[in-house]
CSV table of C-alpha atoms and ligand atoms in Angstrom, one decimal:
chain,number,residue,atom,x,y,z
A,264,UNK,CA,0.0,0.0,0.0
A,265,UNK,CA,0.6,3.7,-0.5
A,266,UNK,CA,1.2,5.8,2.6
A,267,UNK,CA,1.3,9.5,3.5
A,268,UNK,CA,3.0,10.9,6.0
A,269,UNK,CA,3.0,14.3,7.4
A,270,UNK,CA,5.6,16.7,9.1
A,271,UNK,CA,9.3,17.6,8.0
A,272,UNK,CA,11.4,17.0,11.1
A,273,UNK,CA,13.7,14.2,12.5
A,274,UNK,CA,10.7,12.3,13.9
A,275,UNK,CA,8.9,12.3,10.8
A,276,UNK,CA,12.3,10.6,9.2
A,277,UNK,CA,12.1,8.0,11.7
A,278,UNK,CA,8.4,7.4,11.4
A,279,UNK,CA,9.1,7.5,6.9
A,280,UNK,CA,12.1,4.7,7.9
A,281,UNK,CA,9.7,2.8,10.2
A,282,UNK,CA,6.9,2.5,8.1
A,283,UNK,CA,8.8,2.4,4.9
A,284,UNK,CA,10.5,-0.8,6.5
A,285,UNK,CA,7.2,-2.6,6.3
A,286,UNK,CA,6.5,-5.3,3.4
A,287,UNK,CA,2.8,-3.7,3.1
A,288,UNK,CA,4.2,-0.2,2.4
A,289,UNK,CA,4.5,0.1,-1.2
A,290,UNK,CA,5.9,3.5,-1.2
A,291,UNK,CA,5.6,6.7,1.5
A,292,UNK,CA,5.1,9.9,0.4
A,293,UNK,CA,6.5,12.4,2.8
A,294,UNK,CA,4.9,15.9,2.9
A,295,UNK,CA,7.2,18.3,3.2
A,296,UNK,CA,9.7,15.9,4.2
A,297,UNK,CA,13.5,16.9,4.2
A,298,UNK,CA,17.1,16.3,2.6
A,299,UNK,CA,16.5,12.7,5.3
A,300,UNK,CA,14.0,11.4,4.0
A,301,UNK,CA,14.3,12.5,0.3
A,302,UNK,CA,17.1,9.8,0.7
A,303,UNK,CA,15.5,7.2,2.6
A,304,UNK,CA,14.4,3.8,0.9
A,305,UNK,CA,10.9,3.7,-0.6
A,306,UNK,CA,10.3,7.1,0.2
A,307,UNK,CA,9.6,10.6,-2.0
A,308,UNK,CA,9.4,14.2,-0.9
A,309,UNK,CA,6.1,16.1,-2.2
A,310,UNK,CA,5.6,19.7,-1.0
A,311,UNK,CA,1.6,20.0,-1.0
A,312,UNK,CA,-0.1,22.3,0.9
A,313,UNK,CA,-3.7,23.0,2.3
A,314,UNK,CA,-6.3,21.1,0.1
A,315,UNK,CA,-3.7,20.2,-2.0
A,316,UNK,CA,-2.8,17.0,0.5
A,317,UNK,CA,-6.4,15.7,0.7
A,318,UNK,CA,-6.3,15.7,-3.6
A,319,UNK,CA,-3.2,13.6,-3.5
A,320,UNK,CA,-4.3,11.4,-1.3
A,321,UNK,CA,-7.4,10.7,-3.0
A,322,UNK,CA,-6.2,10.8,-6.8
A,323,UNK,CA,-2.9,8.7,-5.7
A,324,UNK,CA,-4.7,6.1,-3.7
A,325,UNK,CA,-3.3,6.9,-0.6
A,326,UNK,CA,-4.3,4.1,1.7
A,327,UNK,CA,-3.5,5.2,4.9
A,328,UNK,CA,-2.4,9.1,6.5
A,329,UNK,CA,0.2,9.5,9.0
A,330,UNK,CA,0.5,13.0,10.8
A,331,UNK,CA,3.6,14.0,13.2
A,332,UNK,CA,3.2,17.1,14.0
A,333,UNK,CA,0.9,19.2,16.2
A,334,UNK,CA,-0.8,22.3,14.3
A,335,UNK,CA,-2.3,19.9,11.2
A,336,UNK,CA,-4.3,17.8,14.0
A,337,UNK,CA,-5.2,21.1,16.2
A,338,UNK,CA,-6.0,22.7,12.7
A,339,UNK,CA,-9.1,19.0,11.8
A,340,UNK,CA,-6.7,17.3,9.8
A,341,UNK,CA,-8.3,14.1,11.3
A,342,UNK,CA,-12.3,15.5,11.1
A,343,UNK,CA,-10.9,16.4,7.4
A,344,UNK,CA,-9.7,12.8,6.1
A,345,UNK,CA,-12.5,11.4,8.1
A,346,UNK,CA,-15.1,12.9,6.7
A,347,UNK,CA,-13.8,11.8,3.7
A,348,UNK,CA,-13.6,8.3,4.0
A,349,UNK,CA,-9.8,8.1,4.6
A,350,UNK,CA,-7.6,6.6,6.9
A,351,UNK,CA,-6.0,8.9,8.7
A,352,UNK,CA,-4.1,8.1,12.3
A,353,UNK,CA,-4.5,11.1,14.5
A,354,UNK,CA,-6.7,12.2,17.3
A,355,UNK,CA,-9.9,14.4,15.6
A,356,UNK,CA,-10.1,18.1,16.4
A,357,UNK,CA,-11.9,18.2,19.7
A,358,UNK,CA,-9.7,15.6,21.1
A,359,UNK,CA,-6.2,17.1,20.2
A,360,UNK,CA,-7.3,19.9,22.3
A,361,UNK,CA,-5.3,17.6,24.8
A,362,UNK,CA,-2.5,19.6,23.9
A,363,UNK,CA,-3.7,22.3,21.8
A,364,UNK,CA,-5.6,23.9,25.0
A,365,UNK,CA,-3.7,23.4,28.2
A,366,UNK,CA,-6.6,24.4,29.9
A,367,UNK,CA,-9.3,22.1,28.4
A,368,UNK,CA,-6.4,19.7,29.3
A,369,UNK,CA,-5.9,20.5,33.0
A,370,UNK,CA,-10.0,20.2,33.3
A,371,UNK,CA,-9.9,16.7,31.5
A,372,UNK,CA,-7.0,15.5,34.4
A,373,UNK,CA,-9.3,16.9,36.6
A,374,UNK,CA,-12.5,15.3,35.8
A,375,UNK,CA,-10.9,12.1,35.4
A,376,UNK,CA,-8.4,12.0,38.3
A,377,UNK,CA,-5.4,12.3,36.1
A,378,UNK,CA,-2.3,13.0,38.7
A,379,UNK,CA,-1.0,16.3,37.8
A,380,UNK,CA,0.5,19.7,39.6
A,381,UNK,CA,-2.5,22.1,40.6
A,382,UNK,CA,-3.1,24.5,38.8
A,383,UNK,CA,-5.5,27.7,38.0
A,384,UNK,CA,-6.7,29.3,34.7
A,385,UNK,CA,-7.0,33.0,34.4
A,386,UNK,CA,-8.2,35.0,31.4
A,387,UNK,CA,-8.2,38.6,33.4
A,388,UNK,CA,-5.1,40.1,33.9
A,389,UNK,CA,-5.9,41.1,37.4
A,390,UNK,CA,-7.6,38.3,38.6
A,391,UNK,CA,-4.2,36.6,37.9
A,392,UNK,CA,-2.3,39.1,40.0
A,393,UNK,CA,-5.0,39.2,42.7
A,394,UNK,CA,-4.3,35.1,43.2
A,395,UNK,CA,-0.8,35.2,43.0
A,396,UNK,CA,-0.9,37.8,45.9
A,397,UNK,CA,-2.7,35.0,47.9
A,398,UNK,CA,0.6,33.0,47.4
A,399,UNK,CA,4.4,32.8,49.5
A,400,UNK,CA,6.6,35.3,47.9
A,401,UNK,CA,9.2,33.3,47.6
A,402,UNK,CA,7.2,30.3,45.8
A,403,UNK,CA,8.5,28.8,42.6
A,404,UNK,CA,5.9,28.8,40.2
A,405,UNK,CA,5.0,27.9,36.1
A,406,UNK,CA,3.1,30.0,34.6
A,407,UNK,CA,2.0,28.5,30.9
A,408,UNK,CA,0.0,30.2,28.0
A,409,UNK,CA,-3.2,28.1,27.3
A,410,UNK,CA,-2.4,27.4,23.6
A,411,UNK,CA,-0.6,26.2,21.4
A,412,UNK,CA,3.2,28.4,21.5
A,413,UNK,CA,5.8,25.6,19.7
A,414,UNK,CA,7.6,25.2,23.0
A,415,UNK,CA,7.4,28.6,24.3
A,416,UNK,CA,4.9,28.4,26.3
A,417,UNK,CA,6.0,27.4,29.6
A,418,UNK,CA,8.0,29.9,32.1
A,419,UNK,CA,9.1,28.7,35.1
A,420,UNK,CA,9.7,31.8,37.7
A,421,UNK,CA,11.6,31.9,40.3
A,422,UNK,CA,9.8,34.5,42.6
A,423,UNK,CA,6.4,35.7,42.4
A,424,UNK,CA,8.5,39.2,40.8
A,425,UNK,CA,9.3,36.8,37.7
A,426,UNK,CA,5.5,35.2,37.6
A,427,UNK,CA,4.5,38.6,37.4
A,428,UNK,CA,6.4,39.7,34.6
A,429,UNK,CA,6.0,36.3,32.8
A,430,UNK,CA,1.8,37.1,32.8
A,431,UNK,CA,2.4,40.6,31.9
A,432,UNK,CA,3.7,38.9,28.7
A,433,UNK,CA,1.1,36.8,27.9
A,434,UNK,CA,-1.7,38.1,28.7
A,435,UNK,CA,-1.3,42.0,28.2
A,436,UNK,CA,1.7,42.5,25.6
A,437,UNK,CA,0.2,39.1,24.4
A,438,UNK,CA,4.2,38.4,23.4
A,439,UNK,CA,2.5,34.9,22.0
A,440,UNK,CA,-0.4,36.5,20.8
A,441,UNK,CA,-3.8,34.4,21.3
A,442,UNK,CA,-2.2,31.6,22.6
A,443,UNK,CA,-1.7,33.6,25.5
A,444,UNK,CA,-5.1,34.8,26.1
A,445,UNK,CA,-5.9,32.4,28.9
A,446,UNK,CA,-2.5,31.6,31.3
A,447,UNK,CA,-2.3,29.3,33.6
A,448,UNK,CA,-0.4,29.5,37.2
A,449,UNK,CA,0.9,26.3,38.1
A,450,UNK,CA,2.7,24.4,41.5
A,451,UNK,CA,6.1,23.8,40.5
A,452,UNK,CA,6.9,20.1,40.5
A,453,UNK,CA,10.7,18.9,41.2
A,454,UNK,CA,11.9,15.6,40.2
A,455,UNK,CA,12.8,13.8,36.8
A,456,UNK,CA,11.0,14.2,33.8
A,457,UNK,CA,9.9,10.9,31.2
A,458,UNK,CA,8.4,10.7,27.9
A,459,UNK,CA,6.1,7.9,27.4
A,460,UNK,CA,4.9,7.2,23.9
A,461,UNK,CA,1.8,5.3,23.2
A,462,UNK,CA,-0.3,4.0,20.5
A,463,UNK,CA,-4.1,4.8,21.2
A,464,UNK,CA,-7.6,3.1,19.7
A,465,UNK,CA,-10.7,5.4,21.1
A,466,UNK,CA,-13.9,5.7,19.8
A,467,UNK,CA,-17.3,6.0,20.3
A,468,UNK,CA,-19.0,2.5,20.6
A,469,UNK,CA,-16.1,0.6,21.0
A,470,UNK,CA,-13.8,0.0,24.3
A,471,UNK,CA,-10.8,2.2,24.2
A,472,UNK,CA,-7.2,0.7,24.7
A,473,UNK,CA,-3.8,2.5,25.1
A,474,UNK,CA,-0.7,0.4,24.7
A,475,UNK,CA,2.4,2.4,25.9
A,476,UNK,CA,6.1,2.6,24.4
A,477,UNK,CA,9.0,1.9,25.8
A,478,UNK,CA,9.9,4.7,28.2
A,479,UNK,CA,12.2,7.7,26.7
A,480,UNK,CA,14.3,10.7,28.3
A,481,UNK,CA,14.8,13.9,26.2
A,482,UNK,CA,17.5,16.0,26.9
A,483,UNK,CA,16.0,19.7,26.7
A,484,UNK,CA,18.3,22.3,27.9
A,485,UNK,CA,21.1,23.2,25.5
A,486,UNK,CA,24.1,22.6,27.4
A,487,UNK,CA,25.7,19.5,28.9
A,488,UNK,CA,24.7,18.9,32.4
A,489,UNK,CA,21.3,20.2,32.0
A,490,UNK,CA,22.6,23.9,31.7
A,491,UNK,CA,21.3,26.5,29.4
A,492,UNK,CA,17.9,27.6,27.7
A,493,UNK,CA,15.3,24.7,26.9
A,494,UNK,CA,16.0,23.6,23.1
A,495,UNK,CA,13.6,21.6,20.7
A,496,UNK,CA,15.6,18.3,22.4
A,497,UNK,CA,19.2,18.3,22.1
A,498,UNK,CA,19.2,14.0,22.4
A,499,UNK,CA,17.0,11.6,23.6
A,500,UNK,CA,17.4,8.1,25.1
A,501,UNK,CA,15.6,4.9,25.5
A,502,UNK,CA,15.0,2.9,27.5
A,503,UNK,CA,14.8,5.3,30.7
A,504,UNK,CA,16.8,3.4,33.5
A,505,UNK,CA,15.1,5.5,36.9
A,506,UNK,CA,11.7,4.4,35.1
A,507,UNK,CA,11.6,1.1,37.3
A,508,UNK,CA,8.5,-1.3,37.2
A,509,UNK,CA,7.3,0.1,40.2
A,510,UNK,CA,6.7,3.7,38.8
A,511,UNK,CA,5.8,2.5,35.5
A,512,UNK,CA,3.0,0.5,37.6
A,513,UNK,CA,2.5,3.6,39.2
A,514,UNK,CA,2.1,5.9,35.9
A,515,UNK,CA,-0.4,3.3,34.2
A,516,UNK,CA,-2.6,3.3,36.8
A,517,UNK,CA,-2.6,7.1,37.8
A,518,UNK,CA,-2.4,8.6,34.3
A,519,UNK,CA,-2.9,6.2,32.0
A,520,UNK,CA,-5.7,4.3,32.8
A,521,UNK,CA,-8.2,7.1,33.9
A,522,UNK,CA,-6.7,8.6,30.8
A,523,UNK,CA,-8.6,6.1,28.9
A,524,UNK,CA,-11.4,6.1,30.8
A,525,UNK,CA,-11.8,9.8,30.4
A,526,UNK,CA,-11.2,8.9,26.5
A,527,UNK,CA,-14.1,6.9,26.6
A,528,UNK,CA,-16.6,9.2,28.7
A,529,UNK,CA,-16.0,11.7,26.5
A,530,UNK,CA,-16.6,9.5,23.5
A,531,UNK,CA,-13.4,11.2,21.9
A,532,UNK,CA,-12.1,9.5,18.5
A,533,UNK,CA,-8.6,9.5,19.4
A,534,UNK,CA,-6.8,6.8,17.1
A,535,UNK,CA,-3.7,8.0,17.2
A,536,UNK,CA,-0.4,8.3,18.9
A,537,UNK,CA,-0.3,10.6,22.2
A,538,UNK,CA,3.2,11.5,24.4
A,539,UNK,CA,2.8,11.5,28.4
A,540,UNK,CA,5.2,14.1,29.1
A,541,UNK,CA,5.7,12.8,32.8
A,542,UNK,CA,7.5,14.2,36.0
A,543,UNK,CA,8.7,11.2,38.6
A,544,UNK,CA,8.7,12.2,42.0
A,545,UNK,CA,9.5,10.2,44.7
A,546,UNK,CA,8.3,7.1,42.9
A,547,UNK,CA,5.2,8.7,41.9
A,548,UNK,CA,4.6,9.9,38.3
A,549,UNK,CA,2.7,13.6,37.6
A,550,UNK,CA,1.4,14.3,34.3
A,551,UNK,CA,2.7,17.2,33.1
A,552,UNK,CA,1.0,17.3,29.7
A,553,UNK,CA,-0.7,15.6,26.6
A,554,UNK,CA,0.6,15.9,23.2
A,555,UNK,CA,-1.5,14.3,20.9
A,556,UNK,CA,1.5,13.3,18.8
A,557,UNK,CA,4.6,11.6,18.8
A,558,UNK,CA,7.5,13.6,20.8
A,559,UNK,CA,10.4,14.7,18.9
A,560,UNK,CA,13.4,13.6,19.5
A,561,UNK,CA,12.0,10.6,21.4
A,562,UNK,CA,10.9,8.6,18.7
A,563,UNK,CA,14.2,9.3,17.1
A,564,UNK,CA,14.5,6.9,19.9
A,565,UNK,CA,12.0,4.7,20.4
A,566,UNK,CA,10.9,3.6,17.0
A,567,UNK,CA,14.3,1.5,16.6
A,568,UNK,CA,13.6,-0.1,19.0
A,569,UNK,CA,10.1,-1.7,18.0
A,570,UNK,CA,10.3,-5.1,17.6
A,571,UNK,CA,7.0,-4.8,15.3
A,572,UNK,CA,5.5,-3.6,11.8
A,573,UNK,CA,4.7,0.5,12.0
A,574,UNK,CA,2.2,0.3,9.5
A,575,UNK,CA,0.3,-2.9,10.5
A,576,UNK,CA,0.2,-1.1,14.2
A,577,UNK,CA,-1.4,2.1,12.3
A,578,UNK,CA,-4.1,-0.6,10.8
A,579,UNK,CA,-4.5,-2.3,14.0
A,580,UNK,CA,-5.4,1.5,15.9
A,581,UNK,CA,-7.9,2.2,12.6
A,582,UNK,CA,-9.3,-1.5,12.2
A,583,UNK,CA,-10.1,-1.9,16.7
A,584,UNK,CA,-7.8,-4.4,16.9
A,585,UNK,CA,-5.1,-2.9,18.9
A,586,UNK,CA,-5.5,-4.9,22.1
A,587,UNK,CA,-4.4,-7.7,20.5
A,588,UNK,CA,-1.6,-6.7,18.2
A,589,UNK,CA,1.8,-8.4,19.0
A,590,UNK,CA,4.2,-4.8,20.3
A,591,UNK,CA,6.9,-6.7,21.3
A,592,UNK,CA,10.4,-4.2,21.8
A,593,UNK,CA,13.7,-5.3,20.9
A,594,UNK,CA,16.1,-5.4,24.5
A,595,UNK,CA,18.8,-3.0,24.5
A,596,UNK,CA,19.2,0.7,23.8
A,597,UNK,CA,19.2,3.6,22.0
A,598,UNK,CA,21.2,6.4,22.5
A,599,UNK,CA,20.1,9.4,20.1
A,600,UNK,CA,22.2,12.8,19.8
A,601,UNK,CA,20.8,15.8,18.4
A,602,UNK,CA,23.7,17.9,16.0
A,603,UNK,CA,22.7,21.0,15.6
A,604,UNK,CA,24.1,24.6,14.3
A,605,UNK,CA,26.3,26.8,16.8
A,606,UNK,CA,23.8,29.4,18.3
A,607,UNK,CA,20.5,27.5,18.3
A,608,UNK,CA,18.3,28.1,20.2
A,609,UNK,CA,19.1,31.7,19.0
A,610,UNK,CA,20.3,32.6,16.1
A,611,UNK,CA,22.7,30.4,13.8
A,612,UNK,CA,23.9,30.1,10.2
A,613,UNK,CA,21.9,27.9,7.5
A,614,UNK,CA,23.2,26.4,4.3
A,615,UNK,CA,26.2,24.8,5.5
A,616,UNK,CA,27.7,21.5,3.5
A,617,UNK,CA,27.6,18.4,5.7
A,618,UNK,CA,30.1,15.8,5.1
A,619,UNK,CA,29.5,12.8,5.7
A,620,UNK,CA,32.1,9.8,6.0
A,621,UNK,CA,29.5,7.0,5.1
A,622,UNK,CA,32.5,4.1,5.6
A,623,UNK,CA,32.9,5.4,9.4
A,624,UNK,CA,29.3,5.7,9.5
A,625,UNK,CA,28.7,2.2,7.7
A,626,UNK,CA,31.0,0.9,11.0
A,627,UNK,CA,28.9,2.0,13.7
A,628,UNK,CA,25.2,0.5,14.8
A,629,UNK,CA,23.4,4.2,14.2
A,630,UNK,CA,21.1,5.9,11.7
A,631,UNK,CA,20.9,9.1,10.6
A,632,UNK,CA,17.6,10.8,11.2
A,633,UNK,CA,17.8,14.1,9.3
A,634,UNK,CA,15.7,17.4,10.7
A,635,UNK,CA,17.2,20.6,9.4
A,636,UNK,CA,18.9,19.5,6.6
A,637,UNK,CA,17.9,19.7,2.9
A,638,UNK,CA,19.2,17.6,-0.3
A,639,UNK,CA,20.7,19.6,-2.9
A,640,UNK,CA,21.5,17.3,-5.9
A,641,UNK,CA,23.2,14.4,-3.7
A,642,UNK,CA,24.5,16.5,-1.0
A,643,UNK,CA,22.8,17.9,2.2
A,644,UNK,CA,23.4,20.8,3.2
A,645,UNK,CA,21.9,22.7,7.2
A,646,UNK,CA,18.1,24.3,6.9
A,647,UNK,CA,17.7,24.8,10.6
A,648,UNK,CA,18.6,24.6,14.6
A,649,UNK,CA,18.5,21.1,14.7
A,650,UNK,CA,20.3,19.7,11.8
A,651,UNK,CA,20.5,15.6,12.3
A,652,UNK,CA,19.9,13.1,15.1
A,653,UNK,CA,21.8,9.7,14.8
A,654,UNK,CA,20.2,7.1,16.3
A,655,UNK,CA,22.5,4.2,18.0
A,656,UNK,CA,21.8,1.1,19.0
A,657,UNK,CA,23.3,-0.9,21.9
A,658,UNK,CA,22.2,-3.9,23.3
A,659,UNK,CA,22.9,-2.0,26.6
A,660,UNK,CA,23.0,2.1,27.3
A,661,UNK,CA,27.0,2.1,27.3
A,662,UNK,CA,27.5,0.5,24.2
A,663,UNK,CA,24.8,2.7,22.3
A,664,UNK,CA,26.5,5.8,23.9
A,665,UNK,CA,29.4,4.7,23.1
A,666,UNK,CA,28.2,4.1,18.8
A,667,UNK,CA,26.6,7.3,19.0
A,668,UNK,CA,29.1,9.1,19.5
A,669,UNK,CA,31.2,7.4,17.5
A,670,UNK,CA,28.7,8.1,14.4
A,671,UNK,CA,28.8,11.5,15.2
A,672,UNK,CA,32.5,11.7,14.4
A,673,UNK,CA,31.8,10.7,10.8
A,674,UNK,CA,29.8,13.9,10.3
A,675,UNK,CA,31.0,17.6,10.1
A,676,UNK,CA,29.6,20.9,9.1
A,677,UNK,CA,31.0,24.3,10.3
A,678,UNK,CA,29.0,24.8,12.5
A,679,UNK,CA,28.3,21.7,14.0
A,680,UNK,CA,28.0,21.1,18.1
A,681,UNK,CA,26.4,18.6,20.1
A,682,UNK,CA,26.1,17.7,23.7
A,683,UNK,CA,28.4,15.2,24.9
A,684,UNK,CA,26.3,13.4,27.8
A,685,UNK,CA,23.3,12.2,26.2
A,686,UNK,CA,22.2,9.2,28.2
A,687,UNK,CA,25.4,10.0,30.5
A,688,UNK,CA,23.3,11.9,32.7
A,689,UNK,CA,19.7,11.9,33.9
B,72,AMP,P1,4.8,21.5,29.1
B,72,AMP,O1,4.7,22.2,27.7
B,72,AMP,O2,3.6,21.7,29.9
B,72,AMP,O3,5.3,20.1,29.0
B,72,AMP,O4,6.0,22.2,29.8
B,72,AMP,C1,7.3,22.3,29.2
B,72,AMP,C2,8.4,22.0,30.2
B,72,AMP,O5,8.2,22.8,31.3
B,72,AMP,C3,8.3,20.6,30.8
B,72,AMP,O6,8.9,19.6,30.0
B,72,AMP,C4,9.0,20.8,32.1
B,72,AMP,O7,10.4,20.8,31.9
B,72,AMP,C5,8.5,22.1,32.5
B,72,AMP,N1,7.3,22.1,33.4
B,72,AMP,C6,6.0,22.2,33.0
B,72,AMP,N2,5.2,22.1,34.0
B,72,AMP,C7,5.9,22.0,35.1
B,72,AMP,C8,5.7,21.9,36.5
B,72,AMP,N3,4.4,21.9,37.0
B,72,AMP,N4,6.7,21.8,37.3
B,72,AMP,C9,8.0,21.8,36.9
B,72,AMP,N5,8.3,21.9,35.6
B,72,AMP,C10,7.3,22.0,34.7
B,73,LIG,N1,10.1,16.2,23.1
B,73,LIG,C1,9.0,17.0,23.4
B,73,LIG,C2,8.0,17.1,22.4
B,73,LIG,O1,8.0,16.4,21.4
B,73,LIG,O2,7.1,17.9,22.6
């Protein structure tokens, strides 16, 4: 069969490699795509837009739709396909407000006895300032705009000073414009942070079912040892070793489940993937928010080390026969830097040649996953922040490290840096 996939970073690489591995998968056509994936086995590069995709789909016999990123899902991709009569994996509109409203999201945890910080929604100015005066001074505090901001969202202050100013942002200079309309004030929570991964099958009429992922870790701030601004992921890692059986017991039945349940009261259609971006405290897991997607860079992670078909799973979430398909997960490890141009998160140069030494590369146990990076004639050359993850595999965390890094010596470009402790750290 012919599949689609949407989304242009160095997850939707991974998910084109994934699926394209598959003996179903005739072909997958990647929309935008980049230089990664216009390299990639089985797979082509189209640059549709709007109503344009939908027409493709249905004049090229498209028989299933993958999407990876966020706005296309928040925007009724899903509704859109749907509606159609195509197969599309995805949550629909009104469900991917799981991450496209953190408010609507916070009520849903709520409602359903979700395990998550407290929180409040404000969308008066003053009414915000008149609560936060109800509060210790010297109280850390997150204060997060209620919509969708591409990872600028969140603001954690230090003192109620730096919550202040953080709201004055959002909700009256409206430095994120709409999305900051509504802000929430949140308890800061301390601890570890885990991504879990998860395919889900919900729909009206038929029982839901949420089978997670192997655990992952990304690696958010910019500098080793956790220092420095939050990034788009500077590395991930799989699996996560503090994630023990005890919390993972711990998250499935205080997240998870009443997740579903919640899924299935609300008679969402949620067939899609969905990320638990989790903080571990003291053996206890706290949601700390929905995306209603896969996370990027963990499936740069995760998806080698699925011990299954990608596109049969996709059928099984479509066709309500995802309780029983066989997710099985290769042992081992994967170890995933991020490379990315000198500057980033700020600015940084574009357009530089990457070399690539494809006999040292050949050597190690890694793939390249490419995000920022674009194919001109054979060559790729940097289009962004993050230009390439490689993805090692280990069949325990020192030995991926150890091939990760390794792979990374048989790329340069000029400005290429990395950090050095991916999985090295917690
Ligand atoms: P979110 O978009 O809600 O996941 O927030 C982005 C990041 O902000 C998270 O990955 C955490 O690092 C941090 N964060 C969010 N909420 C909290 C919280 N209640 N306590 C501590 N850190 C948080
Ligand atoms: N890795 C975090 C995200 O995908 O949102």
């Amino acid at each position: 069969m012919k599949v689609l996939l949407i989304g242009g970073g160095g997850r939707e690489h991974a998910i084109a490699w994934k699926l394209a591995e598959s003996e179903l998968v005739e072909k997958v056509f990647v929309v935008p795509g980049n230089g990664g994936t216009a390299l990639e086995a089985k797979c082509e590069n189209r640059p549709l837009a709007g109503e344009e995709v939908i027409a493709f789909v249905q004049t090229e016999g498209i028989a299933l739709t993958v999407v990876g990123p966020e706005a296309p899902l928040a925007a009724g991709i899903v509704d859109q396909f749907r509606k159609s009569g195509l197969a599309i994996i995805g949550p629909d509109k009104n469900a991917a407000r799981l991450e496209a409203s953190k408010v609507f999201s916070k009520d849903f945890m709520s409602r359903y006895g979700v395990r998550t910080a407290k929180s409040r929604a404000f969308s008066e100015y003053r009414e915000a300032l008149l609560y936060l005066e109800t509060l210790a001074l010297e109280q850390k505090l997150v204060i997060k705009a209620d919509g969708l901001a591409a990872g600028k969202g969140v603001l954690i202050a230090e003192t109620i000073s730096e919550a202040k100013a953080a709201l004055r942002a959002l909700m009256q200079e409206r430095t994120l414009g709409d999305a900051g309309k509504t802000a929430l004030i949140e308890e800061f929570l301390d601890g570890r942070e885990v991504s879990v991964l998860a395919a889900v099958s919900a729909h009206p009429g038929a029982r839901g079912v949420i089978r997670p992922f192997v655990a992952a870790r990304d690696y958010k701030r910019r500098f080793d040892g956790n220092a420095g601004p939050n990034t788009g992921g500077m590395g991930a890692i799989a699996p996560v070793p503090d994630f023990s059986p005890a919390v993972q017991e711990d998250f499935i039945r205080h997240i998870l489940e009443p997740t579903l349940q919640g899924m299935e009261t609300e008679g969402f259609d949620y067939r899609g993937f969905i990320f638990f971006g989790l903080m571990i405290n003291r053996e206890k897991s706290y949601l700390l928010e929905y995306n209603a997607r896969l996370g990027d860079p963990e499936t740069q992670a995760v998806l080698p080390l699925m011990d299954a078909d990608f596109a049969r799973l996709c059928l099984a979430m479509l066709d309500g026969s995802l309780a029983e398909f066989p997710l099985a997960w290769k042992s081992g490890a994967v170890c995933a830097p991020v490379a990315v141009a000198d500057g980033y998160p700020g600015a940084y140069h574009q357009g530089e040649f990457i070399s690539i030494d494809h006999a040292r590369f050949a050597h190690t146990n890694a793939r390249l996953f490419a995000a920022g990076a674009e194919l001109r004639g054979t060559e790729l050359y940097t289009a962004g922040g993050r230009v390439f993850t490689v993805s090692a595999y280990g069949q325990d965390a020192f030995t991926a490290r150890e091939q990760a890094y390794t792979a990374l010596e048989a790329f340069n470009f000029d400005s290429m840096t990395f950090r050095k402790d991916i999985g090295s750290v917690l």
